[in-house]
PDB file of C-alpha atoms in Angstrom:
ATOM      1  CA  MET A   1      -0.155  -0.165   0.335  1.00 47.00           C
ATOM      2  CA  THR A   2       1.505   3.173  -0.906  1.00 58.00           C
ATOM      3  CA  THR A   3       1.462   5.995   1.934  1.00 53.00           C
ATOM      4  CA  PRO A   4      -0.373   9.032   1.108  1.00 57.00           C
ATOM      5  CA  ALA A   5       1.819  12.483   0.314  1.00 51.00           C
ATOM      6  CA  ALA A   6       0.461  13.577   3.296  1.00 54.00           C
ATOM      7  CA  LEU A   7       1.815  11.191   5.715  1.00 52.00           C
ATOM      8  CA  THR A   8       5.194  11.523   4.038  1.00 63.00           C
ATOM      9  CA  GLY A   9       5.571  14.982   4.223  1.00 67.00           C
ATOM     10  CA  ARG A  10       6.058  15.274   0.628  1.00 70.00           C
ATOM     11  CA  SER A  11       4.331  18.013  -1.632  1.00 70.00           C
ATOM     12  CA  LEU A  12       1.561  16.944  -4.356  1.00 79.00           C
ATOM     13  CA  LEU A  13       2.499  18.332  -7.167  1.00 82.00           C
ATOM     14  CA  VAL A  14      -1.120  18.881  -9.121  1.00 89.00           C
ATOM     15  CA  ALA A  15      -0.085  19.461 -13.088  1.00 94.00           C
ATOM     16  CA  ALA A  16      -2.234  21.068 -15.458  1.00 96.00           C
ATOM     17  CA  SER A  17      -1.996  22.051 -18.841  1.00 98.00           C
ATOM     18  CA  TYR A  18      -3.371  25.648 -20.241  1.00 98.00           C
ATOM     19  CA  VAL A  19      -3.874  26.074 -24.362  1.00 98.00           C
ATOM     20  CA  VAL A  20      -4.075  29.542 -25.452  1.00 98.00           C
ATOM     21  CA  LEU A  21      -5.821  29.636 -29.199  1.00 98.00           C
ATOM     22  CA  ARG A  22      -4.521  32.411 -30.945  1.00 98.00           C
ATOM     23  CA  ARG A  23      -5.903  34.051 -33.805  1.00 97.00           C
ATOM     24  CA  ASP A  24      -3.808  36.742 -34.948  1.00 95.00           C
ATOM     25  CA  ASP A  25      -4.263  39.356 -31.571  1.00 95.00           C
ATOM     26  CA  GLU A  26      -7.052  37.519 -30.369  1.00 98.00           C
ATOM     27  CA  VAL A  27      -7.301  34.627 -27.630  1.00 98.00           C
ATOM     28  CA  LEU A  28     -10.051  32.360 -27.109  1.00 98.00           C
ATOM     29  CA  LEU A  29     -11.590  32.433 -23.281  1.00 98.00           C
ATOM     30  CA  GLN A  30     -14.040  30.650 -21.273  1.00 98.00           C
ATOM     31  CA  LEU A  31     -16.305  31.811 -18.691  1.00 98.00           C
ATOM     32  CA  ARG A  32     -15.908  29.879 -15.362  1.00 98.00           C
ATOM     33  CA  GLN A  33     -19.285  28.998 -13.721  1.00 97.00           C
ATOM     34  CA  ASP A  34     -19.914  26.007 -11.323  1.00 96.00           C
ATOM     35  CA  THR A  35     -16.608  24.844 -10.953  1.00 94.00           C
ATOM     36  CA  GLY A  36     -15.593  25.757  -7.510  1.00 92.00           C
ATOM     37  CA  TYR A  37     -12.456  27.835  -8.317  1.00 91.00           C
ATOM     38  CA  MET A  38     -12.628  31.612  -9.845  1.00 94.00           C
ATOM     39  CA  ASP A  39     -16.113  31.173 -11.407  1.00 97.00           C
ATOM     40  CA  GLY A  40     -17.140  34.599 -13.239  1.00 98.00           C
ATOM     41  CA  PHE A  41     -13.760  34.638 -14.396  1.00 98.00           C
ATOM     42  CA  TRP A  42     -12.446  34.256 -17.670  1.00 98.00           C
ATOM     43  CA  ALA A  43      -9.696  31.360 -18.452  1.00 98.00           C
ATOM     44  CA  SER A  44      -7.976  29.781 -21.257  1.00 98.00           C
ATOM     45  CA  LEU A  45      -8.708  25.823 -21.942  1.00 98.00           C
ATOM     46  CA  ALA A  46      -7.196  24.017 -19.333  1.00 97.00           C
ATOM     47  CA  GLY A  47      -7.398  20.966 -17.274  1.00 96.00           C
ATOM     48  CA  HIS A  48      -5.233  18.506 -15.183  1.00 95.00           C
ATOM     49  CA  VAL A  49      -2.944  16.019 -16.650  1.00 97.00           C
ATOM     50  CA  ASP A  50      -4.416  12.594 -16.109  1.00 96.00           C
ATOM     51  CA  PRO A  51      -2.436   9.693 -15.118  1.00 94.00           C
ATOM     52  CA  TYR A  52       0.287   8.622 -17.608  1.00 95.00           C
ATOM     53  CA  GLU A  53      -0.531  11.401 -19.482  1.00 97.00           C
ATOM     54  CA  SER A  54       2.025  14.071 -21.080  1.00 97.00           C
ATOM     55  CA  ALA A  55       1.165  17.832 -20.895  1.00 98.00           C
ATOM     56  CA  GLN A  56       0.965  18.430 -24.168  1.00 98.00           C
ATOM     57  CA  GLN A  57      -1.224  14.977 -24.571  1.00 98.00           C
ATOM     58  CA  ALA A  58      -3.383  16.698 -21.874  1.00 98.00           C
ATOM     59  CA  ALA A  59      -3.963  20.445 -23.821  1.00 98.00           C
ATOM     60  CA  VAL A  60      -4.837  18.328 -27.215  1.00 98.00           C
ATOM     61  CA  ARG A  61      -7.332  16.331 -24.918  1.00 98.00           C
ATOM     62  CA  GLU A  62      -8.563  19.571 -22.901  1.00 98.00           C
ATOM     63  CA  ALA A  63      -8.871  21.427 -26.374  1.00 98.00           C
ATOM     64  CA  ARG A  64     -11.034  19.024 -27.644  1.00 98.00           C
ATOM     65  CA  GLU A  65     -13.498  18.168 -24.837  1.00 98.00           C
ATOM     66  CA  GLU A  66     -13.954  21.864 -23.752  1.00 98.00           C
ATOM     67  CA  ALA A  67     -13.703  23.235 -27.405  1.00 98.00           C
ATOM     68  CA  GLY A  68     -14.332  20.762 -29.908  1.00 98.00           C
ATOM     69  CA  VAL A  69     -11.354  21.402 -31.739  1.00 98.00           C
ATOM     70  CA  THR A  70      -8.376  19.162 -32.698  1.00 98.00           C
ATOM     71  CA  ILE A  71      -4.971  20.281 -32.507  1.00 98.00           C
ATOM     72  CA  ASP A  72      -1.884  18.738 -33.562  1.00 98.00           C
ATOM     73  CA  ALA A  73       0.720  18.364 -30.679  1.00 97.00           C
ATOM     74  CA  GLY A  74       3.000  19.502 -33.001  1.00 97.00           C
ATOM     75  CA  ASP A  75       1.811  22.785 -33.241  1.00 98.00           C
ATOM     76  CA  LEU A  76       1.327  23.665 -29.719  1.00 98.00           C
ATOM     77  CA  ARG A  77       4.217  26.407 -28.922  1.00 97.00           C
ATOM     78  CA  ALA A  78       5.500  26.012 -25.236  1.00 96.00           C
ATOM     79  CA  LEU A  79       4.294  29.570 -23.946  1.00 96.00           C
ATOM     80  CA  THR A  80       6.125  29.022 -19.818  1.00 95.00           C
ATOM     81  CA  THR A  81       5.389  26.963 -16.653  1.00 94.00           C
ATOM     82  CA  LEU A  82       3.994  28.528 -13.575  1.00 92.00           C
ATOM     83  CA  HIS A  83       4.830  26.392 -10.325  1.00 89.00           C
ATOM     84  CA  ARG A  84       2.153  27.875  -7.788  1.00 85.00           C
ATOM     85  CA  VAL A  85       2.413  27.572  -4.219  1.00 82.00           C
ATOM     86  CA  GLU A  86      -0.628  28.829  -2.196  1.00 72.00           C
ATOM     87  CA  VAL A  87       0.571  30.721   1.087  1.00 70.00           C
ATOM     88  CA  GLY A  88      -1.764  29.784   3.457  1.00 69.00           C
ATOM     89  CA  GLY A  89      -3.469  27.197   1.513  1.00 67.00           C
ATOM     90  CA  PRO A  90      -2.858  23.354   1.726  1.00 66.00           C
ATOM     91  CA  PRO A  91       0.323  22.201   3.637  1.00 64.00           C
ATOM     92  CA  VAL A  92       0.682  19.492   0.921  1.00 65.00           C
ATOM     93  CA  GLU A  93      -0.549  20.922  -2.577  1.00 73.00           C
ATOM     94  CA  GLN A  94       1.557  22.794  -5.070  1.00 84.00           C
ATOM     95  CA  ARG A  95       0.601  23.539  -8.826  1.00 88.00           C
ATOM     96  CA  CYS A  96       2.361  23.049 -11.990  1.00 92.00           C
ATOM     97  CA  ASP A  97       1.038  25.032 -14.881  1.00 95.00           C
ATOM     98  CA  PHE A  98       2.238  23.987 -18.459  1.00 97.00           C
ATOM     99  CA  PHE A  99       0.956  27.051 -21.201  1.00 97.00           C
ATOM    100  CA  PHE A 100       0.489  26.469 -24.590  1.00 98.00           C
ATOM    101  CA  GLU A 101      -0.297  28.564 -27.477  1.00 98.00           C
ATOM    102  CA  VAL A 102      -1.661  27.349 -30.714  1.00 98.00           C
ATOM    103  CA  THR A 103      -2.666  29.165 -34.124  1.00 98.00           C
ATOM    104  CA  ARG A 104      -3.498  26.053 -35.971  1.00 98.00           C
ATOM    105  CA  TRP A 105      -6.786  23.785 -35.492  1.00 98.00           C
ATOM    106  CA  ALA A 106      -9.212  22.135 -36.782  1.00 98.00           C
ATOM    107  CA  GLY A 107     -13.439  22.896 -36.071  1.00 98.00           C
ATOM    108  CA  GLU A 108     -14.849  25.872 -34.697  1.00 98.00           C
ATOM    109  CA  PRO A 109     -14.478  26.227 -31.009  1.00 98.00           C
ATOM    110  CA  THR A 110     -17.673  25.855 -28.900  1.00 98.00           C
ATOM    111  CA  VAL A 111     -18.533  25.123 -25.172  1.00 98.00           C
ATOM    112  CA  LEU A 112     -18.943  21.839 -24.862  1.00 97.00           C
ATOM    113  CA  GLU A 113     -19.094  21.894 -21.193  1.00 97.00           C
ATOM    114  CA  PRO A 114     -22.197  23.903 -20.595  1.00 97.00           C
ATOM    115  CA  THR A 115     -22.476  22.910 -17.029  1.00 97.00           C
ATOM    116  CA  LYS A 116     -18.642  24.598 -16.081  1.00 97.00           C
ATOM    117  CA  CYS A 117     -18.657  27.256 -19.194  1.00 97.00           C
ATOM    118  CA  ALA A 118     -20.951  29.956 -19.284  1.00 98.00           C
ATOM    119  CA  ALA A 119     -19.837  31.476 -22.474  1.00 98.00           C
ATOM    120  CA  MET A 120     -16.932  31.227 -24.764  1.00 98.00           C
ATOM    121  CA  GLN A 121     -15.422  34.531 -26.748  1.00 98.00           C
ATOM    122  CA  TRP A 122     -12.064  35.533 -28.770  1.00 98.00           C
ATOM    123  CA  PHE A 123     -10.517  38.885 -27.023  1.00 98.00           C
ATOM    124  CA  GLY A 124      -7.908  41.061 -28.468  1.00 98.00           C
ATOM    125  CA  LEU A 125      -5.027  40.691 -26.057  1.00 98.00           C
ATOM    126  CA  ASP A 126      -5.062  44.478 -25.714  1.00 97.00           C
ATOM    127  CA  ALA A 127      -8.894  44.404 -24.654  1.00 98.00           C
ATOM    128  CA  LEU A 128      -9.026  41.426 -22.136  1.00 98.00           C
ATOM    129  CA  PRO A 129     -11.909  41.482 -19.751  1.00 98.00           C
ATOM    130  CA  PRO A 130     -10.913  42.687 -16.160  1.00 97.00           C
ATOM    131  CA  GLU A 131     -12.109  38.838 -14.532  1.00 97.00           C
ATOM    132  CA  VAL A 132      -9.332  36.918 -15.650  1.00 98.00           C
ATOM    133  CA  VAL A 133      -7.859  34.195 -13.597  1.00 96.00           C
ATOM    134  CA  PRO A 134      -5.075  35.855 -12.172  1.00 94.00           C
ATOM    135  CA  HIS A 135      -1.927  33.844 -13.226  1.00 93.00           C
ATOM    136  CA  GLU A 136      -3.411  33.212 -16.513  1.00 96.00           C
ATOM    137  CA  ARG A 137      -3.748  36.928 -16.613  1.00 96.00           C
ATOM    138  CA  LEU A 138       0.142  37.053 -16.248  1.00 94.00           C
ATOM    139  CA  VAL A 139       0.776  34.841 -19.125  1.00 96.00           C
ATOM    140  CA  LEU A 140      -1.465  36.754 -21.217  1.00 97.00           C
ATOM    141  CA  ASP A 141      -0.180  39.654 -20.020  1.00 97.00           C
ATOM    142  CA  GLY A 142       3.008  38.728 -20.963  1.00 96.00           C
ATOM    143  CA  LEU A 143       2.141  36.894 -24.480  1.00 96.00           C
ATOM    144  CA  ARG A 144       0.965  40.685 -25.428  1.00 96.00           C
ATOM    145  CA  SER A 145       4.308  42.565 -24.102  1.00 96.00           C
ATOM    146  CA  GLY A 146       6.575  40.067 -25.525  1.00 94.00           C
ATOM    147  CA  ASP A 147       7.881  39.299 -21.756  1.00 93.00           C
ATOM    148  CA  LEU A 148       6.574  36.191 -20.844  1.00 90.00           C
ATOM    149  CA  PRO A 149       7.370  35.119 -17.122  1.00 84.00           C
ATOM    150  CA  PRO A 150      10.517  32.773 -16.991  1.00 83.00           C
ATOM    151  CA  VAL A 151      10.000  29.246 -17.534  1.00 81.00           C
ATOM    152  CA  VAL A 152       9.331  27.574 -14.026  1.00 71.00           C
ATOM    153  CA  SER A 153       8.150  30.549 -12.297  1.00 69.00           C
ATOM    154  CA  LEU A 154       7.479  30.329  -8.506  1.00 68.00           C
ATOM    155  CA  LEU A 155       4.141  32.083  -7.578  1.00 68.00           C
ATOM    156  CA  ARG A 156       2.884  32.471  -4.156  1.00 66.00           C
TER     157      ARG A 156
END
């Protein structure tokens, strides 16, 4: 039997992949609802990396599941990776967020998870809504300015 991370004193690293669908200077965002995290905020296509799945495979899967678009993993461009630690949060949980950009895909993006997504909309990088998930906003602002956070940025 495996000892849970909480009992060994080791951190539990939760990995997620984010896909920034980009059309010229616009990005696709979805409005979160009823997820229990940042509901009412705009966010990229994203989700947890499943067991035995790479970050790229998760990105391709999430784009298909959430927006119905098909992406070739070779078209994913790595933007950055954020390592997040919630100060005062769960003592054994940390987050590792892999951000990818893609400019080629098949299919028209559409809401496929209406219980989690109230809307899907294209926004100019210079006209993002104020309510964007904060760590995602950091990456999108960096994409706009050309000054992305360095790979493996620690956010507390």
